[in-house]
Amino acid sequence: MKSLTTKLKLLRPVLTSLCSYSSTDQTLLLNEFTRFCYQRDLPKALRAMDTLQSHGLWADSATYSELIKCCMSHRAVHEGNLVRRHLYFNGRQPMLFLANVLINMYVKFNLLTDAHNVFDEMPLRNVVSWTTMISAYSRSKQQQKALELLVSMLREGVRPNVYTYSSVLRSCKEMSDVRMLHCGIIKEGLESDVFVRSALIDVFAKLGEPEDALSVFDEMVTGDAIVWNSIIGGFAQNSKNDEALKLFKRMKIAGFTAEQATLTSVLRACTGLTLLELGMQAHVHIVKYDQDLILNNALVDMYCKCGSLEDARRVFNGMKERDVITWSTMISGLAQNGYSQEALKVFESMKASGTKPNYITIVGVLFACSHAGLLEDGWYYFRSMKKLYGIVPVREHYGCMIDLLGKAGKLEDAVKLLNEMECEPDAVTWRTLLGACRVQGNMVLAEYAAKKVIELDPDDAGTYTVLSNIYANSQKWDSVEEIRTRMRDRGIKKEPGCSWIEVNKKIHAFIIGDESHPLIVEVKEKLKQLIDRMIGIGYVPETNFVLQDLEGEQMEDSLRHHSEKLALAFGLMTLPLGKVIRIRKNLRICGDCHVFFKLASKLENRSVVIRDPIRYHHFEDGKCSCGDYW
DNA sequence: TTAGGGTTAG
């Protein structure tokens, strides 16, 4: 009964128009409308649509679909709304597929509420309707909403397909959700789909499970370049840089060409390993994409992190388009390399260019201030960030300020700020304070901070060592023993110092106490000669460094063979004169090595760059870019 | 006759 009433209601305008219009006129009107739609003449099509509506006429769905696509390509929101109103005029319901097109239009306009309204009004929804909505929420980072929709979809008995799975997988933040979806995918027999595989690889990699990503990848019979990019990117994102580069070689052997995305990940892997030579080789292949923003951002980062600032500046200056990432990368890169004033100048240029800073940019700016001890600037940027840019300070910003205050000798202010933090301080925050205490020699506060670090990160080997040294320095042997027992109980071993150096595109590793390098005997001999020559000009090996817990002669011997010194000796033996020696290491450089490298740079007339986990030291002519402040 | 995948910065 109800459906008959609806039909009559729908037919009324048609019947009315039939009385006043001949069928030839109607055909003409409809033909004209269709023509305008297919010609993508939006103004004429809309006028024709109005005429149709006033005569109670409707065209076929394919024509409306064309019209909506035309609105989409012109980003014509208002016109899109007019079409929607026309389609629902007088209680009509567009066909299911047309409603799907409408949903898609609102999604593309980024009007999710409108999209959802159309979706809600649909008497019937198919897998496309659901997937369009799920994918829209997934893209707009409303992950929870996307997963909820998937559950509702399943409850309504609509079966997800490859489109649904590849969209919803991107929403997963928890491995348990991914595993559940993976089961569904296998059950439905959709695992072989290249899009589903690609999504699985990505999500496994993003959630820190690159091995799972690799097993999905390896099970694939045929793949495409994008899947290769996914897997290489996945490893690079998880700091598995060696593996990423090995996969890149496999990709080339398999006959695929490296494109922007591949090269970006390869650069990231080179960045992680400080492989400047290989990175530069990749740069050569990038020339044809020389204005690719993302690739250039990766290049700037690579050159900064490899300590090659001139190249970084060259790429940065040659970029026609820069985004917030470009600027932030350059600012942080300069700051890490000790060029704080230049970093702040770049920040000023960034503001002048009209690019709005984000919270990461401000971290870079505060980082610059903290590395150069620019107390007033630091306070200014910290205090004004909320007012000027609407950026609420988070842990990283507080961390920079605590570092800045602490190392400038204002430990009390640092503690005060730490207590005032709007967010809970974490192990990194306390470790920052601990570092400042070390510089200032405040052992009482250091003990407190170290205890806090261990409370929050009970597996942090370095902090146990610091704490144990603090106790040893004040002769608290019981406490020393207690710390050692705790470390033993938890199975914590001190991370051995390790340094890497690239020679002829090959990485050489030197690990403290490890004799496996084929030239270790020669390297040690070279180092011994160097030290002897340095002692001759007044070098006194430092034996009082707090991070060491050895004593006397044994300690001196250990310092003598700190991994970066071995890497330097190897570099001097193998790299041609005039070539910058670049070393990456896993622990922060100690005071003795810092003095040693300054002297060595003068004595050997060499530039040496050391990258530690936090920052870079450029040694040249007896000086370091950090100005002995690190 | 509608919906889907990869890359960047602290």
XYZ file of C-alpha atoms (C1' of nucleotides) in Angstrom:
640
model
C 0.000 0.000 0.000
C 2.754 2.327 1.044
C 4.758 1.642 -2.064
C 1.737 2.375 -4.263
C 1.284 5.761 -2.567
C 4.954 6.509 -3.113
C 4.701 5.515 -6.761
C 1.711 7.740 -7.294
C 3.494 10.577 -5.578
C 6.448 10.098 -7.870
C 4.320 9.853 -10.930
C 2.293 12.995 -10.199
C 4.786 15.515 -11.596
C 5.481 13.231 -14.526
C 1.769 12.998 -15.299
C 1.383 16.766 -14.932
C 4.211 17.329 -17.356
C 2.779 14.824 -19.772
C -0.372 16.924 -19.971
C 1.517 20.065 -20.934
C 4.481 18.586 -22.824
C 4.544 16.341 -25.760
C 6.857 13.344 -25.649
C 9.002 14.943 -28.364
C 9.547 18.024 -26.194
C 10.480 15.828 -23.271
C 12.953 13.873 -25.339
C 14.473 17.113 -26.567
C 14.853 18.455 -23.007
C 16.378 15.217 -21.795
C 18.719 14.978 -24.771
C 19.883 18.523 -24.227
C 20.540 17.871 -20.543
C 22.430 14.675 -21.337
C 24.513 16.481 -23.947
C 25.518 19.236 -21.523
C 26.425 16.674 -18.866
C 28.638 14.666 -21.200
C 30.161 17.861 -22.571
C 30.920 18.757 -18.942
C 29.270 22.162 -19.436
C 28.290 22.667 -15.830
C 26.292 25.964 -16.025
C 24.197 24.804 -19.003
C 23.692 21.348 -17.486
C 22.439 22.873 -14.238
C 20.012 25.170 -16.057
C 18.724 22.208 -18.035
C 18.426 20.231 -14.784
C 16.249 23.032 -13.373
C 13.966 22.891 -16.397
C 13.687 19.143 -16.064
C 12.789 19.470 -12.407
C 10.125 22.101 -13.063
C 8.519 19.733 -15.534
C 8.826 16.738 -13.277
C 11.328 15.007 -15.510
C 14.335 12.931 -14.573
C 17.196 11.728 -16.678
C 18.940 8.375 -16.436
C 21.449 7.572 -13.675
C 24.465 7.427 -15.966
C 23.886 11.044 -16.983
C 23.661 12.212 -13.369
C 26.803 10.267 -12.625
C 28.555 12.294 -15.351
C 27.174 15.508 -13.891
C 28.422 14.650 -10.405
C 31.847 13.787 -11.785
C 31.843 17.170 -13.487
C 31.068 18.864 -10.129
C 33.892 16.862 -8.561
C 36.441 17.841 -11.161
C 35.513 21.506 -10.727
C 35.370 21.140 -6.951
C 31.905 22.716 -7.276
C 30.401 22.040 -3.847
C 27.375 24.300 -4.242
C 26.514 22.783 -7.634
C 26.971 19.315 -6.177
C 24.449 20.173 -3.485
C 21.979 21.324 -6.184
C 22.298 17.980 -7.957
C 21.753 16.145 -4.673
C 18.593 18.180 -3.984
C 17.317 17.491 -7.492
C 17.870 13.761 -7.091
C 15.897 13.683 -3.842
C 13.264 16.163 -5.030
C 9.698 15.274 -4.204
C 10.647 12.252 -2.136
C 12.506 10.466 -4.902
C 15.311 8.055 -4.117
C 18.204 7.823 -6.545
C 19.400 4.405 -7.569
C 21.832 2.765 -5.197
C 24.875 3.264 -7.403
C 24.014 6.930 -7.882
C 23.792 7.445 -4.121
C 27.240 5.827 -3.940
C 28.522 8.359 -6.454
C 27.065 11.142 -4.309
C 28.773 9.762 -1.199
C 32.020 9.638 -3.100
C 31.534 13.248 -4.191
C 31.162 14.451 -0.604
C 34.150 12.371 0.437
C 36.248 14.011 -2.269
C 34.991 17.413 -1.077
C 36.106 16.370 2.394
C 32.537 16.796 3.646
C 32.262 13.616 5.651
C 29.113 14.642 7.489
C 27.251 15.158 4.201
C 28.620 11.870 2.917
C 27.398 10.125 6.044
C 23.964 11.765 5.724
C 23.524 10.420 2.197
C 24.773 7.048 3.472
C 22.263 7.074 6.362
C 19.361 7.966 4.076
C 19.969 5.009 1.808
C 17.258 2.357 2.133
C 19.783 -0.199 0.896
C 23.568 -0.142 1.024
C 25.987 -2.364 -0.787
C 29.661 -3.140 -0.311
C 30.642 -0.022 -2.308
C 28.594 2.277 -0.046
C 30.215 0.812 3.056
C 33.710 0.764 1.593
C 33.512 4.376 0.429
C 32.624 5.473 3.959
C 35.191 3.207 5.630
C 37.933 4.384 3.328
C 36.956 8.034 3.899
C 37.229 7.687 7.688
C 40.413 5.724 7.295
C 41.985 8.455 5.187
C 40.870 11.216 7.513
C 42.606 9.409 10.372
C 39.344 8.565 12.149
C 40.497 5.007 12.635
C 38.030 4.038 15.320
C 35.119 5.150 13.192
C 36.389 3.116 10.218
C 36.670 -0.044 12.307
C 33.223 0.537 13.842
C 31.722 0.836 10.384
C 33.341 -2.435 9.363
C 31.696 -4.141 12.339
C 28.274 -2.652 11.438
C 28.773 -3.756 7.858
C 29.449 -7.330 8.929
C 26.401 -7.209 11.234
C 24.219 -6.198 8.275
C 25.501 -9.224 6.425
C 27.444 -7.314 3.766
C 30.659 -9.145 2.953
C 33.824 -7.073 2.690
C 35.849 -7.376 -0.501
C 39.440 -6.534 -1.438
C 38.622 -2.820 -1.553
C 37.199 -2.904 1.955
C 40.122 -4.817 3.403
C 42.800 -2.712 1.768
C 41.108 0.427 3.104
C 40.366 -0.715 6.616
C 43.821 -2.214 7.157
C 45.247 1.287 7.048
C 43.138 2.120 10.096
C 44.665 -0.483 12.339
C 46.641 0.757 15.277
C 46.700 -2.565 17.090
C 48.337 -5.758 15.913
C 45.367 -7.730 17.278
C 43.061 -5.965 14.804
C 45.444 -6.668 11.926
C 45.666 -10.350 12.845
C 41.876 -10.570 13.012
C 41.494 -8.939 9.596
C 44.269 -11.117 8.182
C 42.261 -14.187 9.234
C 39.178 -12.775 7.494
C 41.204 -12.125 4.354
C 42.563 -15.668 4.261
C 39.118 -17.105 4.964
C 37.588 -15.154 2.093
C 40.443 -16.212 -0.200
C 41.465 -12.602 -0.855
C 45.071 -12.863 0.237
C 46.480 -13.069 -3.263
C 45.130 -9.638 -4.227
C 48.009 -7.273 -4.800
C 46.232 -4.345 -3.094
C 45.406 -6.382 -0.020
C 48.976 -7.620 0.157
C 50.323 -4.149 -0.205
C 48.079 -2.925 2.617
C 49.099 -5.868 4.816
C 52.781 -5.197 4.167
C 52.332 -1.532 5.026
C 50.412 -2.068 8.203
C 52.795 -4.757 9.453
C 55.716 -2.467 8.756
C 54.067 0.575 10.339
C 53.245 -1.348 13.500
C 56.869 -2.419 13.796
C 56.569 -5.960 12.475
C 58.708 -5.887 9.327
C 59.341 -9.636 9.499
C 55.610 -10.298 9.152
C 55.569 -7.823 6.276
C 58.381 -9.741 4.610
C 56.612 -13.076 4.946
C 53.504 -11.644 3.247
C 55.801 -10.206 0.585
C 57.721 -13.430 0.034
C 54.550 -15.480 -0.400
C 53.624 -13.354 -3.361
C 54.003 -14.952 -6.771
C 53.709 -11.778 -8.806
C 54.244 -8.312 -7.490
C 54.540 -4.835 -8.872
C 56.848 -1.914 -8.233
C 54.521 -0.502 -5.586
C 54.680 -3.630 -3.469
C 58.460 -3.477 -3.685
C 58.286 0.136 -2.535
C 56.054 -0.875 0.359
C 58.419 -3.522 1.627
C 61.557 -1.423 1.180
C 59.828 1.537 2.830
C 58.622 -0.724 5.622
C 62.138 -1.799 6.512
C 63.524 1.710 6.204
C 60.813 3.027 8.519
C 61.726 0.441 11.111
C 65.408 1.365 11.019
C 66.187 -1.960 9.375
C 68.309 -0.129 6.876
C 70.603 -2.960 5.841
C 67.588 -5.091 5.018
C 65.990 -2.218 3.110
C 69.088 -1.867 0.946
C 69.311 -5.618 0.387
C 65.685 -5.615 -0.775
C 66.470 -2.713 -3.073
C 69.173 -4.839 -4.716
C 66.687 -7.709 -5.049
C 64.204 -5.326 -6.633
C 66.695 -4.261 -9.256
C 67.634 -7.891 -9.996
C 63.913 -8.635 -10.396
C 63.881 -6.043 -13.165
C 61.967 -3.185 -11.520
C 62.989 0.424 -11.940
C 63.492 2.609 -8.902
C 61.035 5.494 -8.852
C 60.447 8.365 -6.446
C 59.049 6.252 -3.619
C 61.808 3.656 -3.934
C 64.542 6.256 -4.000
C 63.010 8.071 -1.041
C 63.172 4.919 1.056
C 66.675 4.125 -0.189
C 67.729 7.613 0.865
C 66.149 7.072 4.244
C 68.123 3.860 4.650
C 71.329 5.671 3.627
C 70.465 8.389 6.126
C 70.055 5.834 8.897
C 73.414 4.266 8.106
C 75.243 7.530 7.302
C 76.018 6.120 3.883
C 76.912 9.388 2.186
C 78.577 7.792 -0.840
C 75.614 5.552 -1.571
C 73.215 8.432 -0.887
C 75.084 10.570 -3.385
C 74.893 7.765 -5.915
C 71.120 7.699 -5.394
C 71.102 11.494 -5.862
C 72.462 10.995 -9.378
C 69.399 8.889 -10.228
C 67.121 11.526 -8.783
C 68.058 14.212 -11.281
C 65.056 13.412 -13.457
C 62.777 13.980 -10.449
C 64.654 17.100 -9.436
C 61.578 18.994 -8.309
C 59.940 16.157 -6.396
C 59.173 17.627 -3.001
C 59.262 14.458 -0.916
C 62.407 13.197 -2.576
C 64.137 16.535 -2.073
C 63.080 16.548 1.571
C 64.657 13.124 1.965
C 67.815 14.372 0.222
C 68.104 17.397 2.513
C 67.711 15.102 5.497
C 70.245 12.624 4.139
C 72.871 15.302 3.594
C 72.203 16.855 7.002
C 72.368 13.546 8.816
C 75.532 12.576 6.968
C 77.015 15.855 8.144
C 77.357 17.221 4.618
C 75.770 20.614 5.178
C 76.974 22.200 1.968
C 75.131 19.613 -0.103
C 72.063 19.959 2.095
C 72.055 23.726 1.567
C 72.540 23.282 -2.188
C 69.503 20.998 -2.479
C 67.464 23.204 -0.151
C 68.312 26.377 -2.064
C 67.524 24.734 -5.398
C 64.032 23.670 -4.343
C 61.236 25.597 -6.082
C 58.647 24.242 -3.676
C 59.183 23.841 0.059
C 56.752 22.645 2.668
C 56.801 22.609 6.455
C 58.811 19.378 6.335
C 61.510 20.921 4.144
C 61.943 23.840 6.517
C 61.785 21.693 9.646
C 64.347 19.263 8.246
C 66.745 22.051 7.416
C 66.270 23.758 10.797
C 66.825 20.552 12.779
C 69.655 19.492 10.487
C 71.494 22.753 11.000
C 70.841 22.625 14.753
C 72.121 19.060 15.074
C 75.239 19.961 13.173
C 75.986 22.871 15.454
C 74.796 25.708 13.205
C 72.254 27.086 15.641
C 72.302 30.712 14.519
C 71.807 29.666 10.909
C 68.957 27.388 12.007
C 67.214 30.352 13.632
C 67.760 32.448 10.495
C 66.166 29.699 8.399
C 63.241 29.747 10.816
C 62.835 33.485 10.201
C 62.924 32.889 6.418
C 60.342 30.178 6.844
C 57.980 32.574 8.595
C 58.621 35.208 5.924
C 57.764 32.644 3.237
C 54.329 32.199 4.807
C 54.785 28.530 5.753
C 53.177 27.870 9.102
C 55.447 26.061 11.569
C 54.175 22.908 13.249
C 55.210 21.417 16.573
C 58.159 19.623 14.972
C 59.483 22.886 13.565
C 59.434 24.352 17.054
C 61.254 21.298 18.410
C 63.985 22.070 15.855
C 64.071 25.727 16.865
C 64.324 24.906 20.578
C 66.889 22.222 19.743
C 68.966 24.935 18.039
C 68.701 27.108 21.138
C 69.591 24.283 23.505
C 72.616 23.216 21.488
C 74.074 26.676 21.478
C 73.042 27.645 25.002
C 70.791 30.437 23.672
C 68.858 30.874 26.881
C 66.924 34.048 26.055
C 65.973 32.928 22.556
C 64.888 29.572 23.914
C 62.621 31.142 26.498
C 61.204 33.528 23.898
C 60.276 30.772 21.431
C 59.024 28.484 24.183
C 56.820 31.115 25.773
C 55.441 32.456 22.509
C 54.797 29.212 20.607
C 51.255 28.858 21.889
C 50.336 32.498 21.379
C 51.978 32.961 17.984
C 51.367 29.595 16.357
C 48.757 27.932 18.536
C 51.161 25.077 19.318
C 50.804 23.580 22.783
C 54.166 22.509 24.224
C 54.628 18.742 24.469
C 57.346 16.584 26.051
C 59.857 17.231 23.276
C 59.598 20.997 23.729
C 59.970 20.684 27.494
C 62.886 18.316 26.904
C 64.745 20.933 24.839
C 64.101 23.585 27.477
C 65.221 21.317 30.325
C 68.377 20.556 28.362
C 68.948 24.234 27.649
C 68.375 25.363 31.237
C 70.253 22.459 32.781
C 73.348 22.760 30.635
C 73.373 26.544 31.111
C 73.764 25.866 34.820
C 70.171 26.598 35.747
C 69.325 23.183 37.108
C 66.808 24.566 39.575
C 64.853 26.229 36.782
C 65.061 23.007 34.787
C 63.543 21.045 37.684
C 60.900 23.730 38.169
C 59.908 23.506 34.514
C 59.866 19.714 34.677
C 57.460 19.878 37.602
C 55.243 22.357 35.772
C 54.901 20.170 32.663
C 51.372 19.831 31.419
C 52.123 16.284 30.302
C 53.705 13.544 32.374
C 57.546 13.506 32.097
C 58.804 10.248 30.591
C 62.136 8.405 30.699
C 63.528 10.670 27.962
C 62.665 13.799 29.979
C 64.429 12.477 33.061
C 67.371 11.296 30.990
C 67.704 14.836 29.653
C 67.863 16.187 33.190
C 70.362 13.475 34.051
C 72.572 14.553 31.149
C 72.478 18.147 32.379
C 73.388 17.003 35.922
C 76.394 15.185 34.477
C 77.590 18.331 32.731
C 77.042 20.367 35.882
C 78.492 17.723 38.176
C 75.413 17.724 40.419
C 75.518 14.167 41.691
C 72.654 14.488 44.175
C 70.170 15.527 41.534
C 71.724 13.076 39.057
C 71.007 10.209 41.444
C 67.371 11.298 41.713
C 66.974 11.683 37.939
C 68.685 8.330 37.239
C 66.330 6.587 39.664
C 63.385 8.140 37.831
C 64.722 6.980 34.459
C 65.114 3.412 35.729
C 61.616 3.502 37.229
C 60.169 4.407 33.833
C 62.587 2.437 31.648
C 63.938 -0.466 33.715
C 65.982 -1.841 30.809
C 68.077 1.241 30.142
C 71.625 -0.064 30.542
C 73.323 3.334 30.272
C 71.458 4.792 33.210
C 72.336 1.869 35.497
C 75.969 2.548 34.644
C 75.606 6.239 35.444
C 73.913 5.479 38.748
C 76.513 2.887 39.637
C 79.271 5.415 38.907
C 77.605 8.045 41.039
C 77.586 5.586 43.955
C 81.162 4.531 43.247
C 82.312 8.151 43.256
C 80.810 8.654 46.700
C 82.154 5.301 47.896
C 78.682 3.806 48.381
C 79.824 0.277 47.544
C 76.684 -1.408 48.840
C 74.592 0.618 46.420
C 77.023 -0.192 43.605
C 76.612 -3.876 44.340
C 72.833 -3.514 44.531
C 72.742 -1.905 41.077
C 74.936 -4.625 39.599
C 72.695 -7.314 41.093
C 69.623 -5.623 39.628
C 71.272 -5.487 36.227
C 72.225 -9.145 36.454
C 68.720 -10.112 37.569
C 67.130 -8.290 34.676
C 69.714 -9.632 32.244
C 70.838 -6.119 31.305
C 74.201 -5.788 29.683
C 75.922 -2.563 28.876
C 75.582 -1.734 25.222
C 79.082 -1.969 23.771
C 80.316 1.171 22.039
C 80.210 0.765 18.277
C 81.322 3.050 15.459
C 80.753 2.753 11.752
C 82.667 4.266 8.878
C 81.964 4.056 5.147
C 84.925 3.325 2.897
C 84.349 2.617 -0.792
C 80.591 2.342 -0.240
C 81.167 -0.388 2.319
C 80.443 -0.026 6.004
C 83.167 -0.990 8.491
C 82.147 -1.515 12.093
C 84.418 -1.153 15.116
C 83.099 -2.453 18.399
C 84.856 -1.945 21.698
C 86.654 -5.141 22.722
C 86.000 -6.780 19.349
C 88.933 -7.946 17.263
C 87.072 -9.273 14.260
C 87.914 -6.529 11.782
C 90.473 -7.991 9.328
C 92.780 -5.005 9.776
C 92.354 -4.616 13.540
C 96.080 -5.117 14.278
C 97.102 -2.423 11.805
C 94.338 -0.134 13.017
C 95.458 -0.454 16.631
C 99.042 0.194 15.646
C 98.010 3.287 13.699
C 96.011 4.493 16.692
C 98.913 3.880 19.043
C 101.216 5.974 16.853
C 98.633 8.725 16.714
C 98.170 8.773 20.482
C 101.914 8.820 21.073
C 102.306 11.776 18.725
C 99.450 13.535 20.458
C 100.883 12.937 23.913
C 104.020 14.522 22.536
C 102.109 17.760 21.939
C 100.430 17.734 25.318
C 97.446 15.357 25.083
C 96.621 13.854 28.456
C 94.161 10.967 28.315
C 91.177 11.877 30.479
C 90.527 9.290 33.157
C 87.741 10.875 35.082
C 84.812 10.424 32.774
C 81.692 9.524 34.670
C 80.294 7.082 32.130
C 83.279 4.821 32.591
C 83.385 2.465 35.532
C 86.878 1.149 35.048
C 89.874 2.468 36.890
C 93.471 3.496 36.369
C 95.481 1.886 33.650
C 92.678 -0.399 32.585
C 90.480 2.628 32.138
C 93.033 4.453 30.070
C 93.415 1.438 27.847
C 89.656 1.218 27.413
C 89.429 4.889 26.514
C 92.339 4.454 24.166
C 90.280 1.961 22.220
C 86.940 3.701 22.217
C 85.327 2.600 18.995
C 85.344 6.036 17.355
C 89.113 6.254 17.803
C 89.544 2.926 16.023
C 87.234 4.119 13.244
C 89.289 7.310 12.946
C 92.550 5.375 12.672
C 90.987 3.190 9.993
C 89.701 6.262 8.154
C 93.151 7.851 8.222
C 94.621 4.665 6.795
C 92.122 4.192 3.990
C 90.566 7.508 2.937
C 92.530 9.842 0.659
C 93.921 13.087 2.036
C 91.429 15.921 1.911
C 88.447 13.591 2.248
C 86.195 14.243 5.236
C 86.166 11.327 7.681
C 82.590 10.559 8.727
C 81.873 8.312 11.670
C 78.549 7.266 13.145
C 78.334 5.822 16.634
C 75.706 4.279 18.858
C 76.630 6.021 22.130
C 77.304 9.656 22.864
C 80.869 10.798 22.493
C 82.834 10.991 25.753
C 84.871 13.944 26.984
C 88.185 12.277 26.287
C 87.316 11.371 22.721
C 86.096 14.920 22.163
C 89.470 16.352 23.196
C 91.207 13.638 21.212
C 89.316 14.346 17.984
C 89.900 18.085 18.219
C 93.642 17.526 18.510
C 93.623 14.830 15.844
C 91.859 17.113 13.357
C 94.664 19.647 13.783
C 97.514 17.190 13.853
C 96.347 15.266 10.785
C 94.902 18.324 9.022
C 91.607 16.476 8.506
C 87.932 17.305 8.840
C 86.138 14.712 10.916
C 82.400 14.458 11.468
C 81.010 12.277 14.230
C 77.318 11.572 14.424
C 76.084 10.318 17.770
C 72.473 9.453 18.593
C 71.678 13.066 19.469
C 73.896 15.366 17.483
C 76.945 15.899 15.295
C 80.437 17.109 15.930
C 82.414 18.677 13.099
C 86.084 18.665 14.043
C 88.358 20.948 12.100
C 91.677 22.619 12.843
C 91.547 21.745 16.530
C 87.980 22.994 17.057
C 84.548 21.414 17.200
C 81.333 22.885 15.789
C 79.599 22.252 19.110
C 81.883 24.773 20.801
C 82.502 22.142 23.507
C 78.897 22.466 24.544
C 76.994 19.221 24.130
C 28.102 1.425 -12.716
C 29.841 3.477 -8.286
C 34.748 2.272 -3.818
C 40.939 0.705 -2.965
C 47.465 0.549 -2.418
C 53.447 2.877 -1.689
C 57.301 7.761 -0.317
C 59.155 12.811 3.746
C 60.823 15.866 8.907
C 62.125 15.922 15.471
